[in-house]
PDB file of C-alpha atoms and ligand atoms in Angstrom:
ATOM      1  CA  MET C  25     -17.406   4.206  13.679  1.00 79.00           C
ATOM      2  CA  LYS C  26     -14.168   3.580  11.953  1.00 88.00           C
ATOM      3  CA  THR C  27     -13.761   4.405   8.028  1.00 93.00           C
ATOM      4  CA  ILE C  28     -11.224   2.659   5.793  1.00 97.00           C
ATOM      5  CA  LYS C  29      -9.480   3.228   2.410  1.00 98.00           C
ATOM      6  CA  VAL C  30      -9.771   0.927  -0.823  1.00 98.00           C
ATOM      7  CA  ALA C  31      -6.828   0.953  -2.425  1.00 98.00           C
ATOM      8  CA  PRO C  32      -7.177  -1.608  -5.747  1.00 98.00           C
ATOM      9  CA  SER C  33      -3.478  -2.986  -6.988  1.00 98.00           C
ATOM     10  CA  ILE C  34      -3.157  -2.473 -10.509  1.00 97.00           C
ATOM     11  CA  LEU C  35      -0.770  -5.662 -10.758  1.00 98.00           C
ATOM     12  CA  SER C  36      -4.338  -7.644 -11.155  1.00 98.00           C
ATOM     13  CA  ALA C  37      -5.494  -5.383 -13.612  1.00 98.00           C
ATOM     14  CA  ASP C  38      -5.557  -6.423 -17.493  1.00 97.00           C
ATOM     15  CA  PHE C  39      -2.105  -4.531 -19.067  1.00 97.00           C
ATOM     16  CA  ALA C  40      -3.690  -4.514 -22.624  1.00 98.00           C
ATOM     17  CA  SER C  41      -6.590  -2.135 -21.508  1.00 97.00           C
ATOM     18  CA  LEU C  42      -4.963  -0.865 -18.087  1.00 98.00           C
ATOM     19  CA  LEU C  43      -6.578   2.725 -18.257  1.00 98.00           C
ATOM     20  CA  GLU C  44     -10.144   1.131 -18.910  1.00 98.00           C
ATOM     21  CA  ASP C  45      -9.506  -1.421 -15.844  1.00 98.00           C
ATOM     22  CA  VAL C  46      -8.130   1.981 -13.896  1.00 98.00           C
ATOM     23  CA  GLN C  47     -11.533   3.591 -14.685  1.00 98.00           C
ATOM     24  CA  ARG C  48     -13.745   0.746 -13.935  1.00 98.00           C
ATOM     25  CA  MET C  49     -11.990   0.588 -10.221  1.00 98.00           C
ATOM     26  CA  GLU C  50     -12.416   4.461  -9.901  1.00 98.00           C
ATOM     27  CA  LYS C  51     -16.146   4.263 -11.061  1.00 98.00           C
ATOM     28  CA  ALA C  52     -16.731   0.821  -8.534  1.00 98.00           C
ATOM     29  CA  GLY C  53     -15.536   3.614  -5.592  1.00 98.00           C
ATOM     30  CA  ALA C  54     -11.800   2.732  -5.134  1.00 98.00           C
ATOM     31  CA  ASP C  55     -10.088   5.787  -2.827  1.00 98.00           C
ATOM     32  CA  TRP C  56      -6.548   4.940  -4.202  1.00 98.00           C
ATOM     33  CA  LEU C  57      -4.877   3.548  -6.714  1.00 98.00           C
ATOM     34  CA  HIS C  58      -2.123   0.982  -5.601  1.00 99.00           C
ATOM     35  CA  VAL C  59       0.740   0.812  -7.909  1.00 98.00           C
ATOM     36  CA  ASP C  60       3.592  -2.077  -7.560  1.00 98.00           C
ATOM     37  CA  VAL C  61       6.750  -1.420  -9.035  1.00 98.00           C
ATOM     38  CA  MET C  62       9.202  -4.273  -9.071  1.00 98.00           C
ATOM     39  CA  ASP C  63      12.516  -4.694 -10.101  1.00 98.00           C
ATOM     40  CA  GLY C  64      13.555  -8.359 -10.287  1.00 98.00           C
ATOM     41  CA  HIS C  65      15.982  -8.073  -7.549  1.00 98.00           C
ATOM     42  CA  PHE C  66      14.259  -7.107  -4.580  1.00 98.00           C
ATOM     43  CA  VAL C  67      11.520  -9.230  -5.511  1.00 98.00           C
ATOM     44  CA  PRO C  68      11.508 -12.361  -7.877  1.00 98.00           C
ATOM     45  CA  ASN C  69       9.291 -10.019 -10.590  1.00 98.00           C
ATOM     46  CA  ILE C  70       9.578  -7.180 -12.748  1.00 98.00           C
ATOM     47  CA  THR C  71       6.287  -4.755 -13.635  1.00 98.00           C
ATOM     48  CA  LEU C  72       6.482  -1.013 -14.247  1.00 98.00           C
ATOM     49  CA  GLY C  73       8.070   2.504 -14.052  1.00 98.00           C
ATOM     50  CA  PRO C  74       7.465   6.145 -13.717  1.00 98.00           C
ATOM     51  CA  LEU C  75       6.033   6.158 -17.568  1.00 98.00           C
ATOM     52  CA  ILE C  76       3.026   4.321 -16.535  1.00 98.00           C
ATOM     53  CA  VAL C  77       2.346   6.672 -13.652  1.00 98.00           C
ATOM     54  CA  GLU C  78       2.676   9.434 -15.869  1.00 98.00           C
ATOM     55  CA  ALA C  79       0.868   7.975 -18.389  1.00 98.00           C
ATOM     56  CA  LEU C  80      -2.078   7.114 -15.969  1.00 98.00           C
ATOM     57  CA  HIS C  81      -1.786  10.295 -14.036  1.00 98.00           C
ATOM     58  CA  PRO C  82      -3.538  12.797 -16.072  1.00 98.00           C
ATOM     59  CA  HIS C  83      -6.336  10.224 -16.689  1.00 98.00           C
ATOM     60  CA  THR C  84      -7.796   9.401 -13.071  1.00 98.00           C
ATOM     61  CA  GLY C  85      -8.716  11.167  -9.990  1.00 98.00           C
ATOM     62  CA  LEU C  86      -7.337   8.548  -7.736  1.00 98.00           C
ATOM     63  CA  PHE C  87      -4.672   9.122  -5.474  1.00 98.00           C
ATOM     64  CA  LEU C  88      -1.535   7.445  -6.623  1.00 98.00           C
ATOM     65  CA  ASP C  89       0.114   5.152  -4.323  1.00 99.00           C
ATOM     66  CA  VAL C  90       3.101   3.826  -5.068  1.00 99.00           C
ATOM     67  CA  HIS C  91       4.941   0.502  -3.620  1.00 99.00           C
ATOM     68  CA  LEU C  92       8.261   0.594  -4.614  1.00 99.00           C
ATOM     69  CA  MET C  93       9.804  -3.066  -4.394  1.00 99.00           C
ATOM     70  CA  ILE C  94      12.995  -2.160  -5.565  1.00 98.00           C
ATOM     71  CA  GLU C  95      16.669  -1.968  -4.543  1.00 98.00           C
ATOM     72  CA  ARG C  96      18.092   1.206  -3.374  1.00 98.00           C
ATOM     73  CA  PRO C  97      14.610   3.197  -4.397  1.00 98.00           C
ATOM     74  CA  GLU C  98      16.172   6.725  -3.780  1.00 98.00           C
ATOM     75  CA  ARG C  99      17.348   6.294  -7.301  1.00 98.00           C
ATOM     76  CA  PHE C 100      14.122   6.743  -8.527  1.00 98.00           C
ATOM     77  CA  ILE C 101      12.492   9.120  -6.033  1.00 98.00           C
ATOM     78  CA  PRO C 102      12.366  12.258  -8.191  1.00 98.00           C
ATOM     79  CA  ALA C 103      11.105  10.055 -11.422  1.00 98.00           C
ATOM     80  CA  PHE C 104       7.985   9.119  -9.732  1.00 99.00           C
ATOM     81  CA  SER C 105       7.186  12.686  -8.150  1.00 99.00           C
ATOM     82  CA  ARG C 106       7.396  14.031 -11.268  1.00 98.00           C
ATOM     83  CA  ALA C 107       5.007  11.263 -12.613  1.00 98.00           C
ATOM     84  CA  GLY C 108       2.647  12.398 -10.397  1.00 98.00           C
ATOM     85  CA  ALA C 109       3.109   9.998  -7.431  1.00 99.00           C
ATOM     86  CA  ASP C 110       1.192  10.925  -4.211  1.00 99.00           C
ATOM     87  CA  LEU C 111       3.083   8.679  -1.848  1.00 99.00           C
ATOM     88  CA  LEU C 112       5.778   6.884  -2.130  1.00 99.00           C
ATOM     89  CA  CYS C 113       6.576   3.743  -0.176  1.00 99.00           C
ATOM     90  CA  VAL C 114       9.728   2.309   0.092  1.00 99.00           C
ATOM     91  CA  HIS C 115      10.690  -1.078   1.753  1.00 99.00           C
ATOM     92  CA  ALA C 116      12.868  -0.938   5.148  1.00 98.00           C
ATOM     93  CA  GLU C 117      15.106  -4.153   4.109  1.00 98.00           C
ATOM     94  CA  ALA C 118      16.144  -2.295   0.753  1.00 98.00           C
ATOM     95  CA  CYS C 119      17.193   1.306   2.451  1.00 98.00           C
ATOM     96  CA  VAL C 120      20.661   1.116   4.089  1.00 97.00           C
ATOM     97  CA  HIS C 121      19.979   5.054   4.893  1.00 98.00           C
ATOM     98  CA  LEU C 122      16.012   4.636   5.353  1.00 98.00           C
ATOM     99  CA  ASN C 123      16.045   8.272   7.176  1.00 98.00           C
ATOM    100  CA  ARG C 124      17.926   9.911   4.518  1.00 98.00           C
ATOM    101  CA  VAL C 125      15.227   8.308   1.940  1.00 98.00           C
ATOM    102  CA  ILE C 126      11.786   9.325   3.466  1.00 98.00           C
ATOM    103  CA  GLN C 127      13.621  12.941   4.055  1.00 98.00           C
ATOM    104  CA  MET C 128      14.071  12.756   0.137  1.00 98.00           C
ATOM    105  CA  ILE C 129      10.552  11.583  -0.516  1.00 99.00           C
ATOM    106  CA  ARG C 130       9.270  14.694   1.672  1.00 98.00           C
ATOM    107  CA  ASP C 131      11.475  16.967  -0.034  1.00 98.00           C
ATOM    108  CA  ALA C 132      10.041  15.801  -3.676  1.00 98.00           C
ATOM    109  CA  GLY C 133       6.787  16.820  -2.444  1.00 98.00           C
ATOM    110  CA  CYS C 134       5.223  13.123  -1.976  1.00 99.00           C
ATOM    111  CA  GLN C 135       3.791  11.780   0.953  1.00 99.00           C
ATOM    112  CA  THR C 136       5.980   9.019   2.861  1.00 99.00           C
ATOM    113  CA  GLY C 137       5.323   5.568   3.696  1.00 99.00           C
ATOM    114  CA  VAL C 138       7.663   2.602   4.843  1.00 99.00           C
ATOM    115  CA  ALA C 139       6.577  -1.075   3.595  1.00 99.00           C
ATOM    116  CA  LEU C 140       7.815  -3.907   6.225  1.00 99.00           C
ATOM    117  CA  ASN C 141       7.914  -7.637   4.558  1.00 98.00           C
ATOM    118  CA  PRO C 142       6.144 -10.236   6.567  1.00 98.00           C
ATOM    119  CA  ALA C 143       9.423 -11.547   8.656  1.00 98.00           C
ATOM    120  CA  THR C 144      10.519  -7.643   9.458  1.00 98.00           C
ATOM    121  CA  PRO C 145       9.514  -6.588  12.772  1.00 98.00           C
ATOM    122  CA  PRO C 146       7.933  -3.561  13.407  1.00 98.00           C
ATOM    123  CA  GLY C 147      10.659  -2.193  15.752  1.00 98.00           C
ATOM    124  CA  VAL C 148      12.705  -1.205  12.720  1.00 98.00           C
ATOM    125  CA  LEU C 149      10.836   1.944  12.599  1.00 98.00           C
ATOM    126  CA  ASP C 150      11.115   2.636  16.362  1.00 97.00           C
ATOM    127  CA  TYR C 151      12.812   5.880  15.548  1.00 97.00           C
ATOM    128  CA  THR C 152      11.211   6.695  12.074  1.00 97.00           C
ATOM    129  CA  LEU C 153       7.520   6.524  12.880  1.00 98.00           C
ATOM    130  CA  GLU C 154       7.359  10.328  13.515  1.00 98.00           C
ATOM    131  CA  SER C 155       8.238  11.172   9.804  1.00 98.00           C
ATOM    132  CA  LEU C 156       5.556   8.951   8.487  1.00 98.00           C
ATOM    133  CA  ASP C 157       2.644   9.344   6.659  1.00 98.00           C
ATOM    134  CA  LEU C 158       2.099   5.581   6.452  1.00 99.00           C
ATOM    135  CA  VAL C 159       3.627   2.190   7.416  1.00 99.00           C
ATOM    136  CA  LEU C 160       2.824  -0.911   5.069  1.00 99.00           C
ATOM    137  CA  VAL C 161       2.432  -4.219   6.492  1.00 99.00           C
ATOM    138  CA  MET C 162       3.278  -6.791   3.968  1.00 99.00           C
ATOM    139  CA  SER C 163       0.616  -9.806   4.590  1.00 98.00           C
ATOM    140  CA  VAL C 164       2.268 -11.964   2.008  1.00 98.00           C
ATOM    141  CA  ASN C 165       5.920 -12.015   0.543  1.00 98.00           C
ATOM    142  CA  PRO C 166       5.924  -9.367  -2.291  1.00 98.00           C
ATOM    143  CA  GLY C 167       6.242 -10.248  -5.877  1.00 98.00           C
ATOM    144  CA  PHE C 168       3.254 -11.648  -6.963  1.00 98.00           C
ATOM    145  CA  ALA C 169      -0.696 -11.274  -6.724  1.00 98.00           C
ATOM    146  CA  GLY C 170      -2.755 -14.036  -5.763  1.00 98.00           C
ATOM    147  CA  GLN C 171      -1.096 -15.443  -2.649  1.00 98.00           C
ATOM    148  CA  ASN C 172      -2.472 -16.504   0.620  1.00 98.00           C
ATOM    149  CA  PHE C 173      -2.601 -14.006   3.458  1.00 98.00           C
ATOM    150  CA  ILE C 174      -0.147 -14.529   6.288  1.00 98.00           C
ATOM    151  CA  SER C 175      -2.085 -14.274   9.274  1.00 98.00           C
ATOM    152  CA  SER C 176       0.992 -13.976  11.865  1.00 97.00           C
ATOM    153  CA  THR C 177       1.167 -10.406  10.160  1.00 98.00           C
ATOM    154  CA  LEU C 178      -2.273  -9.674  12.486  1.00 98.00           C
ATOM    155  CA  ALA C 179      -0.136  -9.389  15.352  1.00 98.00           C
ATOM    156  CA  LYS C 180       2.080  -6.857  13.705  1.00 98.00           C
ATOM    157  CA  ILE C 181      -0.677  -4.788  12.919  1.00 98.00           C
ATOM    158  CA  GLU C 182      -1.843  -4.747  16.374  1.00 98.00           C
ATOM    159  CA  LYS C 183       1.518  -3.979  17.527  1.00 98.00           C
ATOM    160  CA  LEU C 184       1.778  -0.745  15.214  1.00 98.00           C
ATOM    161  CA  ALA C 185      -1.806   0.447  15.930  1.00 98.00           C
ATOM    162  CA  GLY C 186      -0.585   0.372  19.650  1.00 98.00           C
ATOM    163  CA  MET C 187       2.812   2.136  18.572  1.00 98.00           C
ATOM    164  CA  ARG C 188       0.958   5.094  17.014  1.00 98.00           C
ATOM    165  CA  GLU C 189      -1.566   5.372  20.001  1.00 98.00           C
ATOM    166  CA  GLU C 190       1.026   5.309  22.846  1.00 98.00           C
ATOM    167  CA  ARG C 191       2.988   8.042  20.720  1.00 98.00           C
ATOM    168  CA  ASN C 192      -0.297  10.069  19.870  1.00 98.00           C
ATOM    169  CA  LEU C 193       1.012   9.778  15.953  1.00 98.00           C
ATOM    170  CA  ASP C 194      -1.569   9.868  12.821  1.00 97.00           C
ATOM    171  CA  PHE C 195       0.594   7.378  10.474  1.00 98.00           C
ATOM    172  CA  LEU C 196      -1.900   5.419   8.256  1.00 98.00           C
ATOM    173  CA  ILE C 197      -1.840   1.606   8.565  1.00 98.00           C
ATOM    174  CA  GLN C 198      -2.091   0.038   4.985  1.00 99.00           C
ATOM    175  CA  VAL C 199      -2.039  -3.729   4.568  1.00 99.00           C
ATOM    176  CA  ASP C 200      -1.403  -5.469   1.252  1.00 99.00           C
ATOM    177  CA  GLY C 201      -1.820  -9.240   0.020  1.00 98.00           C
ATOM    178  CA  GLY C 202      -4.024 -11.765   0.052  1.00 98.00           C
ATOM    179  CA  ILE C 203      -6.884  -9.633   1.034  1.00 98.00           C
ATOM    180  CA  ASN C 204     -10.472 -10.625   0.450  1.00 98.00           C
ATOM    181  CA  GLU C 205     -13.850 -11.099   1.763  1.00 98.00           C
ATOM    182  CA  GLN C 206     -12.351 -13.920   4.307  1.00 98.00           C
ATOM    183  CA  THR C 207      -9.180 -11.765   5.487  1.00 98.00           C
ATOM    184  CA  ALA C 208     -10.610  -8.233   5.544  1.00 98.00           C
ATOM    185  CA  ALA C 209     -12.655  -7.939   9.037  1.00 98.00           C
ATOM    186  CA  SER C 210      -9.751  -9.502  10.957  1.00 98.00           C
ATOM    187  CA  VAL C 211      -7.312  -7.017   9.259  1.00 98.00           C
ATOM    188  CA  ILE C 212      -9.568  -3.912  10.009  1.00 98.00           C
ATOM    189  CA  GLN C 213     -10.253  -5.246  13.645  1.00 97.00           C
ATOM    190  CA  ALA C 214      -6.216  -5.328  14.321  1.00 98.00           C
ATOM    191  CA  GLY C 215      -5.961  -1.922  13.048  1.00 98.00           C
ATOM    192  CA  ALA C 216      -5.862  -1.555   9.240  1.00 98.00           C
ATOM    193  CA  ASP C 217      -6.936   1.945   7.850  1.00 98.00           C
ATOM    194  CA  VAL C 218      -6.203   1.223   3.963  1.00 98.00           C
ATOM    195  CA  LEU C 219      -6.839  -2.392   2.346  1.00 98.00           C
ATOM    196  CA  VAL C 220      -4.799  -2.991  -0.782  1.00 99.00           C
ATOM    197  CA  ALA C 221      -6.276  -5.907  -3.061  1.00 98.00           C
ATOM    198  CA  GLY C 222      -5.528  -6.880  -6.241  1.00 98.00           C
ATOM    199  CA  SER C 223      -7.034 -10.038  -6.998  1.00 98.00           C
ATOM    200  CA  ALA C 224     -10.008  -9.990  -5.258  1.00 98.00           C
ATOM    201  CA  LEU C 225     -11.226  -6.599  -7.028  1.00 98.00           C
ATOM    202  CA  PHE C 226      -9.896  -6.754 -10.422  1.00 98.00           C
ATOM    203  CA  GLY C 227     -10.754 -10.418 -10.810  1.00 96.00           C
ATOM    204  CA  ASN C 228     -14.293  -9.798  -9.804  1.00 96.00           C
ATOM    205  CA  ASP C 229     -16.851  -8.373 -12.256  1.00 96.00           C
ATOM    206  CA  GLN C 230     -18.608  -6.611  -8.841  1.00 98.00           C
ATOM    207  CA  PRO C 231     -16.023  -4.909  -7.442  1.00 98.00           C
ATOM    208  CA  ALA C 232     -18.078  -2.222  -6.376  1.00 98.00           C
ATOM    209  CA  ARG C 233     -19.681  -4.894  -3.847  1.00 98.00           C
ATOM    210  CA  VAL C 234     -16.572  -6.273  -2.933  1.00 98.00           C
ATOM    211  CA  MET C 235     -15.387  -2.768  -1.476  1.00 98.00           C
ATOM    212  CA  GLN C 236     -18.877  -1.915  -0.123  1.00 98.00           C
ATOM    213  CA  ALA C 237     -18.469  -5.319   1.877  1.00 98.00           C
ATOM    214  CA  PHE C 238     -14.953  -3.933   3.143  1.00 98.00           C
ATOM    215  CA  ARG C 239     -16.351  -0.734   4.453  1.00 98.00           C
ATOM    216  CA  GLU C 240     -19.502  -2.459   6.032  1.00 97.00           C
ATOM    217  CA  MET C 241     -16.798  -4.392   7.914  1.00 97.00           C
ATOM    218  CA  ALA C 242     -15.096  -1.356   9.057  1.00 96.00           C
ATOM    219  CA  ARG C 243     -18.760   0.144  10.020  1.00 93.00           C
ATOM    220  CA  HIS C 244     -19.309  -2.471  12.397  1.00 89.00           C
ATOM    221  CA  GLU C 245     -15.914  -2.698  14.174  1.00 83.00           C
ATOM    222  CA  LYS C 246     -16.544  -1.385  17.441  1.00 59.00           C
ATOM    223  CA  ASN C 247     -12.951  -1.088  19.110  1.00 49.00           C
ATOM    224  CA  VAL C 248     -11.822   1.460  17.190  1.00 45.00           C
TER     225      VAL C 248
HETATM  226  C1  LIG V 420       2.353  -8.195  -4.044  1.00 74.53           C
HETATM  227  C2  LIG V 420       1.859  -6.752  -4.158  1.00 74.53           C
HETATM  228  C3  LIG V 420       0.434  -6.633  -4.036  1.00 74.53           C
HETATM  229  C4  LIG V 420      -0.419  -7.500  -4.542  1.00 74.53           C
HETATM  230  C5  LIG V 420      -1.780  -7.844  -4.116  1.00 74.53           C
HETATM  231  O1  LIG V 420       3.965  -8.332  -3.972  1.00 74.53           O
HETATM  232  O2  LIG V 420       2.418  -5.854  -3.579  1.00 74.53           O
HETATM  233  O3  LIG V 420       0.039  -5.667  -4.170  1.00 74.53           O
HETATM  234  O4  LIG V 420      -0.808  -6.838  -6.006  1.00 74.53           O
HETATM  235  O5  LIG V 420      -2.497  -8.767  -4.841  1.00 74.53           O
HETATM  236  P1  LIG V 420      -3.291  -9.542  -3.758  1.00 74.53           P
HETATM  237  O6  LIG V 420      -4.356  -8.621  -3.307  1.00 74.53           O
HETATM  238  O7  LIG V 420      -4.257 -10.182  -5.199  1.00 74.53           O
HETATM  239  O8  LIG V 420      -2.455 -10.514  -3.254  1.00 74.53           O
HETATM  240 ZN1  LIG V 421       1.895  -3.890  -3.206  1.00 74.53          ZN
END
């Protein structure tokens, strides 16, 4: 039996009542809170920074999973760590010295994650996987919530799951973008452990039911 973690993405929250919305997800049974940080350079949108993480941190027990869609993310590792982030995930495409950045995250006391855009092959992590707690497979082009799932990313999830098994590693595979009750089963079947969902959870008045549906899909997954 396979178990998955569910990580609502606050990009789809109502920012005028952010804490209330976060607590709604916590009550509904979320495992993690996925925080989408965008700088208007790496992606064509701007969202939030360490101040918001710092403000939410004392009011939620959720694991704070911070997805940095920013250029030169190393500049902000100490600030997000101080703000209470549990995991910092940087984009491979945004780091010239990826190995050094991962080491910086680890030294700052956070778990380490690397995200791959839909067009980035998993092989870029060939010499890095050993030092990662999580690999994030982007299943939409990062920047916005509510986009359609890109199905070619399923093969990438499978490939990463295979690499993990071959090398006897234990990093989590997270999938982000276009995850809903229609797409979640194939992602879980491909090998995902952490499902990020924005619009499918915040945009639903029964998020607990949707989370439950995701978990049921994992429970019925026989190949893992
Ligand atoms: C996209 C973000 C995602 C986004 C997912 O750039 O990284 O976390 O919020 O939103 P949905 O689930 O609506 O595709
Ligand atoms: Zn994200």
